[in-house]
GROMACS .gro file of C-alpha atoms in nm:
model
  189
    1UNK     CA    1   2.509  -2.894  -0.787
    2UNK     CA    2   2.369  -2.708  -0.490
    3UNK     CA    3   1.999  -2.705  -0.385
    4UNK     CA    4   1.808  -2.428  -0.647
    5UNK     CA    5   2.021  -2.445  -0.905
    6UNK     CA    6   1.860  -2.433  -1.253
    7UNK     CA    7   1.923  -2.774  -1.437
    8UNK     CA    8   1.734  -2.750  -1.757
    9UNK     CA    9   1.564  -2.462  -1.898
   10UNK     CA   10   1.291  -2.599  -2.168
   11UNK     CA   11   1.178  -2.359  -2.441
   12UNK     CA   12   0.883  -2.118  -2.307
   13UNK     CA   13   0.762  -1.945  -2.646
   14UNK     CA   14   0.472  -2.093  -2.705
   15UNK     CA   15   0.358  -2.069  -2.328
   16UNK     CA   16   0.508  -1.704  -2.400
   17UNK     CA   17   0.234  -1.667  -2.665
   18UNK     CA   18  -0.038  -1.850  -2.492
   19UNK     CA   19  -0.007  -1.592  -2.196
   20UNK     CA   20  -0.034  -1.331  -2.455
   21UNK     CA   21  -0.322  -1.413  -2.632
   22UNK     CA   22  -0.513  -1.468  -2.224
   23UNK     CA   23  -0.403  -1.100  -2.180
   24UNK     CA   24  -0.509  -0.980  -2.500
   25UNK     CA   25  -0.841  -1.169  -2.430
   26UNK     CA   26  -0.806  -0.986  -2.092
   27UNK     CA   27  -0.801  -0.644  -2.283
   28UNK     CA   28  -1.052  -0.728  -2.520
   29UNK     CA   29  -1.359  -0.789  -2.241
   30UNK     CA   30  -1.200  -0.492  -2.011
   31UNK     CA   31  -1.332  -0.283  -2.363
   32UNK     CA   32  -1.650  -0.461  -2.391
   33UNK     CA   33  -1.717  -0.438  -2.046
   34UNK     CA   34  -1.636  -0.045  -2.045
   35UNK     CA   35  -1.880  -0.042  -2.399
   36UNK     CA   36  -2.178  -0.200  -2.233
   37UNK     CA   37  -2.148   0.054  -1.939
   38UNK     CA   38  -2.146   0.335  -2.188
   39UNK     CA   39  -2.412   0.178  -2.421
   40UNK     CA   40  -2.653   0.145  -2.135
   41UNK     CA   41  -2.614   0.515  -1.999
   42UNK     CA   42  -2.676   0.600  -2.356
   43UNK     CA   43  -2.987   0.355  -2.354
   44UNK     CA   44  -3.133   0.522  -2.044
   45UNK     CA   45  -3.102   0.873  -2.218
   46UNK     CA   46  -3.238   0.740  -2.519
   47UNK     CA   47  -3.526   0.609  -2.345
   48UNK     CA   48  -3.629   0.919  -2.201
   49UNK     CA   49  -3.602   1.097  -2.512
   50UNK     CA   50  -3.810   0.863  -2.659
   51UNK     CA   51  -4.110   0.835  -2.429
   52UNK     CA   52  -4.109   1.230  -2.447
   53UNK     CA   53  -4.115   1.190  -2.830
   54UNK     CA   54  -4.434   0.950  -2.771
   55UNK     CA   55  -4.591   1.221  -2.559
   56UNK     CA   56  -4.544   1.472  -2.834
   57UNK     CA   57  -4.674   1.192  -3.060
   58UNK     CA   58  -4.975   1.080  -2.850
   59UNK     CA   59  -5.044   1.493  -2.828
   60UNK     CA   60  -5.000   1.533  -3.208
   61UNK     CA   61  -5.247   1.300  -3.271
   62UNK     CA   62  -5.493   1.397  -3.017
   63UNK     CA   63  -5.480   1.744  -3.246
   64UNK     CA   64  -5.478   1.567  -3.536
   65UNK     CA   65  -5.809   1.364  -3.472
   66UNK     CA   66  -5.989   1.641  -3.341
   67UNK     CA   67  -5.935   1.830  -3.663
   68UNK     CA   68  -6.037   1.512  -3.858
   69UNK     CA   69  -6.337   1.524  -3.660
   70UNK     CA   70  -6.406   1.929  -3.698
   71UNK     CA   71  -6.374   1.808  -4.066
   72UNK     CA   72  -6.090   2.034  -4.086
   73UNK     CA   73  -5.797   1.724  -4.092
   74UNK     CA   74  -5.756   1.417  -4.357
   75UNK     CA   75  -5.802   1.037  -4.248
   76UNK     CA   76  -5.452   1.013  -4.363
   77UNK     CA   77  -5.335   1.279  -4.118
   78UNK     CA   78  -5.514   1.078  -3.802
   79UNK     CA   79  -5.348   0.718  -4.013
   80UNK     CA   80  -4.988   0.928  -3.991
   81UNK     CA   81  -5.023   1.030  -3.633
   82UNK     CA   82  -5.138   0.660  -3.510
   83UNK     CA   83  -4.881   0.520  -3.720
   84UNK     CA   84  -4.626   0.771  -3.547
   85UNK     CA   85  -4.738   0.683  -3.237
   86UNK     CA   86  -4.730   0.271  -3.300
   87UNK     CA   87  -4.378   0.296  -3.377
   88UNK     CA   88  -4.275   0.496  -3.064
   89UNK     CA   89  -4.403   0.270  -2.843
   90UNK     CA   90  -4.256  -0.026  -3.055
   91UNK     CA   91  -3.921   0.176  -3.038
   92UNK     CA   92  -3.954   0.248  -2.647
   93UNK     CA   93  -4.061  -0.172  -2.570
   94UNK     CA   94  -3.715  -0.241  -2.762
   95UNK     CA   95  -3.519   0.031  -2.595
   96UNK     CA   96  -3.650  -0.154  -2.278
   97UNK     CA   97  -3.573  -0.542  -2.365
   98UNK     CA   98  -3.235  -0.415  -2.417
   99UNK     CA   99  -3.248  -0.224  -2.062
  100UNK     CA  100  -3.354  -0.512  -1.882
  101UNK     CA  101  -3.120  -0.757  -2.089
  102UNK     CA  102  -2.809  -0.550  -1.921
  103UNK     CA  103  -2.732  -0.718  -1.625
  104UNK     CA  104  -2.709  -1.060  -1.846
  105UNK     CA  105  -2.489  -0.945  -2.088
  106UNK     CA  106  -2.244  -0.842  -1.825
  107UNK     CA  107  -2.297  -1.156  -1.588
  108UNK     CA  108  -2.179  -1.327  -1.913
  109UNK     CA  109  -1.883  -1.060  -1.979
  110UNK     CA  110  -1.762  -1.142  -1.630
  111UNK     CA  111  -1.827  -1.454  -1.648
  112UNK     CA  112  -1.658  -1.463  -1.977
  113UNK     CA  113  -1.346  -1.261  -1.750
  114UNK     CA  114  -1.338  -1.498  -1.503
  115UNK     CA  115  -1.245  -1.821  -1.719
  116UNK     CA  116  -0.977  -1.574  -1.863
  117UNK     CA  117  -0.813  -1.481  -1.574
  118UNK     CA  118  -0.796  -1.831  -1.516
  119UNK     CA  119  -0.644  -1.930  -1.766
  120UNK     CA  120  -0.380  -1.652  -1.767
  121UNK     CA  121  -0.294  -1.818  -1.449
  122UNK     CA  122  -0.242  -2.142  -1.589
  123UNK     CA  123  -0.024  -2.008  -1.866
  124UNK     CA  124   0.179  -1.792  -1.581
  125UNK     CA  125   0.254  -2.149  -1.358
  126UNK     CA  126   0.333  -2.346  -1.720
  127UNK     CA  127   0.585  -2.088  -1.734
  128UNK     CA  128   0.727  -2.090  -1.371
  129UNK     CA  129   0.757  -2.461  -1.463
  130UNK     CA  130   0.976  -2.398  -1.755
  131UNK     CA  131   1.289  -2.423  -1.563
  132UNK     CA  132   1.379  -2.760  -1.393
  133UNK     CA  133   1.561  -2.704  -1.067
  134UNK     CA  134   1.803  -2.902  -0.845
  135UNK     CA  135   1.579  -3.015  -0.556
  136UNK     CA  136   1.881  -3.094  -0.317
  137UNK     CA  137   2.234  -3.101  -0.272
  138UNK     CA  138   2.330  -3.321  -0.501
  139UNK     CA  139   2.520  -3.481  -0.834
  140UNK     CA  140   2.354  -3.505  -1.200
  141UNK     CA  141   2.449  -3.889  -1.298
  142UNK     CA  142   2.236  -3.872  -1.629
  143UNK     CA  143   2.138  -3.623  -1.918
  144UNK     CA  144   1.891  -3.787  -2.089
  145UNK     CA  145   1.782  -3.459  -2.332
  146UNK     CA  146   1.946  -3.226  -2.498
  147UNK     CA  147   1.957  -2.899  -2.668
  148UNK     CA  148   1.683  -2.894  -2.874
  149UNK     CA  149   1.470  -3.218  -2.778
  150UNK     CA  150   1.172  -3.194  -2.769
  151UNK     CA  151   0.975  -3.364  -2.477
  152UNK     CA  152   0.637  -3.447  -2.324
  153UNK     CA  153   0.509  -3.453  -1.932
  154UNK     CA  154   0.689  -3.788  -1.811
  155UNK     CA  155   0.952  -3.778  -2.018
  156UNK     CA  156   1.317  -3.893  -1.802
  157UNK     CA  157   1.536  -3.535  -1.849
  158UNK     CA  158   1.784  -3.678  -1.635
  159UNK     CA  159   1.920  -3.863  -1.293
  160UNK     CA  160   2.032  -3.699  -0.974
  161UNK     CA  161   2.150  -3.810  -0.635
  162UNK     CA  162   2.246  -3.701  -0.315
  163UNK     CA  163   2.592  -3.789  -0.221
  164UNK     CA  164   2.520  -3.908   0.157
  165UNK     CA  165   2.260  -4.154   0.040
  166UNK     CA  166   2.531  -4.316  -0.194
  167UNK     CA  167   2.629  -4.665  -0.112
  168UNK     CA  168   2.896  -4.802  -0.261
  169UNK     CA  169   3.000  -5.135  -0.306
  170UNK     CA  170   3.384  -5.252  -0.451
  171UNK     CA  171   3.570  -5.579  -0.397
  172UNK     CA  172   3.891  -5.486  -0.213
  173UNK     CA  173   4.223  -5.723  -0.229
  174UNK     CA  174   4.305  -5.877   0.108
  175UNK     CA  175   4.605  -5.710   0.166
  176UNK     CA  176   4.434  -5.363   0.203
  177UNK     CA  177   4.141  -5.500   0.447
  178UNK     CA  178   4.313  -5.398   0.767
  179UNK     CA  179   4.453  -5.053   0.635
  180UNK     CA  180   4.064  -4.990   0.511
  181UNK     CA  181   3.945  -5.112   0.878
  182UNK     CA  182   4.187  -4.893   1.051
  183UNK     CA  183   4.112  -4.571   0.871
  184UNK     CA  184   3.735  -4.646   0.940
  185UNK     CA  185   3.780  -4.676   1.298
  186UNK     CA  186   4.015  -4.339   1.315
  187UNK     CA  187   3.677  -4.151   1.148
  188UNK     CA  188   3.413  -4.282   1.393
  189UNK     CA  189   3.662  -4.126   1.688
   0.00000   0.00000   0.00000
């Protein structure tokens, strides 16, 4: 086998589906990002709509009272018109928790991104890893695995050498020794 050549391919589906599920995790905070953006352009026009409906309130009371007070309004007009106006400014403190509580919910999206994209990467090297290749030059003395075995990290798949950094080692008769000596000196020269 020559340097690069692919040796053993090992089964890549389930790192197939774990890349997958990263990217549709991916997807998934790419939409929640793009609905917190759109939820907190639609909080700051909400908020101005509501502190104008608290200045209509706060007026609507100011009428309301001054009638009560001409004797011309009910108690439970000016109770209505407070109560109105309670509420708005209830509604416009929550409309601004959730204002200020923007920036954290996307620090955590992102930081929710971040670990994804991370592991997407691991999945996408487990999978360049699927394929055992021929480091060198060499011969494959050994298949320890086959089709359909399953195996762990460690796990012996098989032997290879490199020819030139084969030594080998046989008993020869006598009668050959010189013949053997001669041909050794004729490939040194």
């Amino acid at each position: 086998h020559q340097k690069g050549d692919v040796l053993v391919v090992l089964d890549d589906q389930k790192l197939q589906w774990a890349k997958q599920q990263r990217q549709a995790d991916l997807n998934e905070i790419a939409a929640l990002l793009e609905s917190e953006k759109k939820r907190h352009s639609h909080d700051l026009q909400m908020l101005q709509s509501e502190q104008s409906l608290l200045t209509f309130s706060q007026q609507q009371e100011t009428r309301v009272s001054t009638l009560a007070n001409s004797n011309l309004g009910t108690k439970a007009a000016v109770d209505d018109a407070q109560q109105l106006v309670i509420k708005q400014r209830m509604a416009i403190k929550q409309r601004r928790y959730t204002l200020s509580d923007y920036p954290h919910r996307i620090a955590k999206l992102q930081a929710r991104k971040m670990r994804t994209e991370v592991s997407l990467l691991q999945a996408l090297n487990d999978l360049e890893q699927v394929q055992i290749i021929m480091p060198y030059d060499g011969w494959v003395s050994k298949v320890s695995v086959y089709s359909g075995d399953e195996v762990r990290a460690g796990t012996l798949l098989g032997v290879v050498y490199r020819p030139k950094d084969l030594e080998v080692s046989a008993q020869i008769p006598q009668r050959y020794v010189g013949t053997i000596r001669k041909a050794l000196a004729q490939e040194k020269s």
